[in-house]
């Protein structure tokens, strides 16, 4: 995609005073591959697999602007566990922009809100006037493909052996128009179901990749949208692709005149699309406005309704001019295609709750446990706690590590299960990987792994079992 670029290179971003370029968010420029890491506690000898995490990490000091997490080159981190030993590897995802900037020794593209790109004299005609590619949000493993996922673009394939960059992929045609960062894997069928939004019609599409990597549904338009909207995540049930169309609308005219690219329009309300996976007609449900970054899970009910668990924000912070602070309770919605939606708060004890995760083996099915991140009673600044919600027992527990803790990931083991997360001490800037017992996570880690370098805070990860 090309853009109309300002002729003058923007000034460097003031890193020292940017909250997402300093402290635990500061860029990590070092790439390492270190085995036999120090482990404190008892790491299960029969646990075998890798935790992979992707996130924004500018290769060089940015110019113009830096909007987290939309800007920032991708860096993938891998913590591999086998036979009681741990290895850490990290690599930049080397997009054509990163390669060009490495040759120049400096940033050449600005942040996306500035719209500056280098000319052909610096980067050649193919890259001149292009957007920076940003596969820096999530990491997905499916059918032999290891993919660094972007917000709304084609992912980049990585070599599972050493995390080196192989290049962009459209997954045999399923992602010709791109993909958002949160496709969903159906454990029962092995299908990877994805969606993508676009600035031009059709504004929303969905696709399906079979377990063997073949495409069973090419990008299919979602009827019912008349303007471009941002949708970060999706939910999946056995019957439906579930998309919450919240009123965060792309406003190109405003951006071209110095305004915001995204406009919060609460008067439009939130619309929910239940898209039958068998190709049937879409069912739309209207409700009052709210915003969703991330879903925990969804499942079908015997009476024809759909249950969806997610974190519900009153509005998207940074994109809405609202005086009151935004709230973000863990919420359950029961959607009746014929009668509408009923929403119930599952938990509102944590401030800035986010990143809800379940056992990925239960996606599309009823689940018992959800883990989230949020401020606990003793947290401040960027330090957070992990919250564990047992929906069956109607209990909630919290582990406060005293560090900046990241998204939790469920780790199934042989006969026993765990939660894992990366955290960074805000004083020493040391990063560690924490492994918690899934049955007693509030007791704290059963094993803590010292990582050889600091891992910048954010964003999403996945557990890949086996070698």
Tab-separated table of N, CA, C and O in Angstrom, residues 119-174:
chain	number	residue	atom	x	y	z
A	119	UNK	N	12.167	8.154	-0.120
A	119	UNK	CA	12.017	8.142	-1.561
A	119	UNK	C	12.822	7.043	-2.221
A	119	UNK	O	13.587	6.309	-1.585
A	120	UNK	N	12.661	6.946	-3.532
A	120	UNK	CA	13.337	5.900	-4.295
A	120	UNK	C	14.852	6.036	-4.235
A	120	UNK	O	15.582	5.044	-4.357
A	121	UNK	N	15.335	7.260	-4.053
A	121	UNK	CA	16.783	7.448	-3.988
A	121	UNK	C	17.387	6.786	-2.761
A	121	UNK	O	18.580	6.440	-2.762
A	122	UNK	N	16.575	6.583	-1.710
A	122	UNK	CA	17.080	5.945	-0.490
A	122	UNK	C	16.794	4.449	-0.436
A	122	UNK	O	17.629	3.675	0.041
A	123	UNK	N	15.607	4.035	-0.892
A	123	UNK	CA	15.197	2.641	-0.687
A	123	UNK	C	14.779	1.942	-1.977
A	123	UNK	O	14.348	0.787	-1.929
A	124	UNK	N	14.888	2.623	-3.107
A	124	UNK	CA	14.521	1.992	-4.369
A	124	UNK	C	13.054	2.195	-4.693
A	124	UNK	O	12.238	2.518	-3.814
A	125	UNK	N	12.670	1.972	-5.942
A	125	UNK	CA	11.291	2.258	-6.369
A	125	UNK	C	10.247	1.351	-5.741
A	125	UNK	O	9.098	1.757	-5.577
A	126	UNK	N	10.603	0.115	-5.395
A	126	UNK	CA	9.605	-0.804	-4.854
A	126	UNK	C	9.136	-0.404	-3.455
A	126	UNK	O	7.971	-0.606	-3.095
A	127	UNK	N	10.021	0.166	-2.662
A	127	UNK	CA	9.668	0.528	-1.285
A	127	UNK	C	9.314	2.000	-1.134
A	127	UNK	O	8.746	2.392	-0.110
A	128	UNK	N	9.639	2.811	-2.124
A	128	UNK	CA	9.374	4.247	-2.017
A	128	UNK	C	7.877	4.502	-1.846
A	128	UNK	O	7.042	3.927	-2.550
A	129	UNK	N	7.528	5.346	-0.870
A	129	UNK	CA	6.140	5.714	-0.653
A	129	UNK	C	5.262	4.633	-0.078
A	129	UNK	O	4.046	4.658	-0.246
A	130	UNK	N	5.837	3.657	0.614
A	130	UNK	CA	5.053	2.558	1.179
A	130	UNK	C	4.917	2.720	2.687
A	130	UNK	O	5.709	3.398	3.344
A	131	UNK	N	3.887	2.092	3.241
A	131	UNK	CA	3.740	2.006	4.690
A	131	UNK	C	4.753	1.016	5.256
A	131	UNK	O	5.123	0.034	4.601
A	132	UNK	N	5.166	1.270	6.482
A	132	UNK	CA	5.967	0.280	7.198
A	132	UNK	C	5.096	-0.943	7.500
A	132	UNK	O	3.962	-0.819	7.959
A	133	UNK	N	5.605	-2.136	7.222
A	133	UNK	CA	4.890	-3.368	7.576
A	133	UNK	C	5.167	-3.688	9.040
A	133	UNK	O	6.307	-3.629	9.493
A	134	UNK	N	4.102	-4.044	9.769
A	134	UNK	CA	4.176	-4.140	11.230
A	134	UNK	C	3.597	-5.460	11.738
A	134	UNK	O	2.562	-5.482	12.409
A	135	UNK	N	4.259	-6.583	11.473
A	135	UNK	CA	3.772	-7.871	11.997
A	135	UNK	C	4.191	-8.081	13.450
A	135	UNK	O	4.867	-9.057	13.791
A	136	UNK	N	3.733	-7.165	14.331
A	136	UNK	CA	4.284	-7.066	15.683
A	136	UNK	C	3.267	-7.302	16.785
A	136	UNK	O	3.508	-6.948	17.941
A	137	UNK	N	2.104	-7.907	16.458
A	137	UNK	CA	1.038	-8.002	17.448
A	137	UNK	C	0.933	-9.389	18.073
A	137	UNK	O	0.809	-9.530	19.281
A	138	UNK	N	0.972	-10.432	17.267
A	138	UNK	CA	0.696	-11.775	17.776
A	138	UNK	C	1.571	-12.783	17.035
A	138	UNK	O	2.225	-12.468	16.035
A	139	UNK	N	1.575	-14.008	17.528
A	139	UNK	CA	2.307	-15.110	16.898
A	139	UNK	C	1.367	-16.307	16.832
A	139	UNK	O	0.696	-16.634	17.815
A	140	UNK	N	1.279	-16.943	15.659
A	140	UNK	CA	0.331	-18.031	15.439
A	140	UNK	C	1.060	-19.187	14.771
A	140	UNK	O	1.824	-18.995	13.812
A	141	UNK	N	0.822	-20.388	15.269
A	141	UNK	CA	1.365	-21.604	14.671
A	141	UNK	C	0.209	-22.442	14.150
A	141	UNK	O	-0.704	-22.783	14.904
A	142	UNK	N	0.235	-22.770	12.839
A	142	UNK	CA	-0.845	-23.567	12.258
A	142	UNK	C	-0.334	-24.272	11.009
A	142	UNK	O	0.283	-23.662	10.139
A	143	UNK	N	-0.569	-25.565	10.953
A	143	UNK	CA	-0.265	-26.381	9.780
A	143	UNK	C	1.168	-26.179	9.296
A	143	UNK	O	1.425	-26.034	8.101
A	144	UNK	N	2.115	-26.187	10.228
A	144	UNK	CA	3.515	-26.058	9.866
A	144	UNK	C	3.972	-24.644	9.614
A	144	UNK	O	5.155	-24.419	9.356
A	145	UNK	N	3.049	-23.682	9.672
A	145	UNK	CA	3.417	-22.283	9.481
A	145	UNK	C	3.545	-21.589	10.833
A	145	UNK	O	2.658	-21.681	11.672
A	146	UNK	N	4.649	-20.878	11.027
A	146	UNK	CA	4.826	-20.032	12.197
A	146	UNK	C	4.758	-18.596	11.707
A	146	UNK	O	5.610	-18.155	10.922
A	147	UNK	N	3.719	-17.854	12.145
A	147	UNK	CA	3.415	-16.561	11.541
A	147	UNK	C	3.421	-15.446	12.574
A	147	UNK	O	2.771	-15.546	13.614
A	148	UNK	N	4.153	-14.374	12.260
A	148	UNK	CA	4.087	-13.134	13.020
A	148	UNK	C	2.954	-12.307	12.435
A	148	UNK	O	2.986	-11.946	11.255
A	149	UNK	N	1.943	-12.016	13.269
A	149	UNK	CA	0.704	-11.421	12.788
A	149	UNK	C	0.710	-9.898	12.958
A	149	UNK	O	1.138	-9.375	13.984
A	150	UNK	N	0.174	-9.223	11.947
A	150	UNK	CA	0.022	-7.774	11.971
A	150	UNK	C	-1.392	-7.400	12.389
A	150	UNK	O	-2.259	-8.269	12.541
A	151	UNK	N	-1.656	-6.107	12.526
A	151	UNK	CA	-2.994	-5.650	12.890
A	151	UNK	C	-3.985	-5.860	11.750
A	151	UNK	O	-5.111	-6.281	11.968
A	152	UNK	N	-3.596	-5.565	10.537
A	152	UNK	CA	-4.492	-5.761	9.401
A	152	UNK	C	-3.651	-5.812	8.128
A	152	UNK	O	-3.655	-4.890	7.313
A	153	UNK	N	-2.925	-6.912	7.962
A	153	UNK	CA	-2.006	-7.056	6.836
A	153	UNK	C	-1.625	-8.525	6.733
A	153	UNK	O	-2.014	-9.344	7.575
A	154	UNK	N	-0.854	-8.866	5.730
A	154	UNK	CA	-0.367	-10.236	5.637
A	154	UNK	C	0.665	-10.507	6.735
A	154	UNK	O	1.473	-9.634	7.064
A	155	UNK	N	0.663	-11.699	7.306
A	155	UNK	CA	1.686	-12.041	8.302
A	155	UNK	C	3.016	-12.368	7.628
A	155	UNK	O	3.088	-12.527	6.403
A	156	UNK	N	4.053	-12.476	8.454
A	156	UNK	CA	5.372	-12.896	7.975
A	156	UNK	C	5.672	-14.285	8.518
A	156	UNK	O	5.494	-14.549	9.715
A	157	UNK	N	6.124	-15.170	7.628
A	157	UNK	CA	6.518	-16.516	8.026
A	157	UNK	C	7.882	-16.486	8.691
A	157	UNK	O	8.801	-15.784	8.241
A	158	UNK	N	8.020	-17.275	9.758
A	158	UNK	CA	9.290	-17.435	10.453
A	158	UNK	C	9.736	-18.876	10.360
A	158	UNK	O	8.911	-19.800	10.329
A	159	UNK	N	11.048	-19.086	10.328
A	159	UNK	CA	11.608	-20.432	10.353
A	159	UNK	C	11.536	-20.954	11.787
A	159	UNK	O	12.139	-20.366	12.689
A	160	UNK	N	10.797	-22.033	12.039
A	160	UNK	CA	10.702	-22.537	13.416
A	160	UNK	C	12.042	-22.947	14.004
A	160	UNK	O	12.177	-23.004	15.234
A	161	UNK	N	13.023	-23.229	13.171
A	161	UNK	CA	14.307	-23.685	13.690
A	161	UNK	C	15.052	-22.574	14.417
A	161	UNK	O	15.601	-22.786	15.505
A	162	UNK	N	15.076	-21.358	13.839
A	162	UNK	CA	15.875	-20.291	14.437
A	162	UNK	C	15.163	-18.943	14.472
A	162	UNK	O	15.776	-17.923	14.791
A	163	UNK	N	13.875	-18.909	14.118
A	163	UNK	CA	13.056	-17.701	14.111
A	163	UNK	C	13.475	-16.690	13.045
A	163	UNK	O	13.042	-15.528	13.071
A	164	UNK	N	14.306	-17.093	12.091
A	164	UNK	CA	14.670	-16.178	11.014
A	164	UNK	C	13.457	-15.916	10.129
A	164	UNK	O	12.525	-16.713	10.047
A	165	UNK	N	13.467	-14.772	9.463
A	165	UNK	CA	12.330	-14.334	8.662
A	165	UNK	C	12.385	-14.954	7.271
A	165	UNK	O	13.392	-14.847	6.567
A	166	UNK	N	11.281	-15.609	6.875
A	166	UNK	CA	11.182	-16.216	5.555
A	166	UNK	C	10.475	-15.316	4.557
A	166	UNK	O	10.707	-15.424	3.357
A	167	UNK	N	9.598	-14.428	5.030
A	167	UNK	CA	8.914	-13.510	4.137
A	167	UNK	C	7.424	-13.497	4.380
A	167	UNK	O	6.885	-14.311	5.132
A	168	UNK	N	6.707	-12.572	3.732
A	168	UNK	CA	5.253	-12.488	3.920
A	168	UNK	C	4.553	-13.668	3.266
A	168	UNK	O	5.079	-14.309	2.357
A	169	UNK	N	3.334	-13.945	3.738
A	169	UNK	CA	2.541	-15.025	3.169
A	169	UNK	C	1.077	-14.621	3.122
A	169	UNK	O	0.614	-13.854	3.969
A	170	UNK	N	0.367	-15.127	2.103
A	170	UNK	CA	-1.086	-14.955	2.080
A	170	UNK	C	-1.791	-16.268	2.377
A	170	UNK	O	-3.006	-16.377	2.193
A	171	UNK	N	-1.035	-17.257	2.877
A	171	UNK	CA	-1.598	-18.557	3.260
A	171	UNK	C	-2.443	-19.143	2.129
A	171	UNK	O	-3.628	-19.473	2.303
A	172	UNK	N	-1.826	-19.241	0.969
A	172	UNK	CA	-2.430	-19.884	-0.205
A	172	UNK	C	-3.724	-19.217	-0.653
A	172	UNK	O	-4.579	-19.857	-1.246
A	173	UNK	N	-3.863	-17.915	-0.346
A	173	UNK	CA	-5.027	-17.172	-0.802
A	173	UNK	C	-6.016	-16.809	0.277
A	173	UNK	O	-6.915	-16.001	0.047
A	174	UNK	N	-5.856	-17.365	1.483
A	174	UNK	CA	-6.796	-17.032	2.564
A	174	UNK	C	-6.599	-15.611	3.071
A	174	UNK	O	-7.519	-15.002	3.617
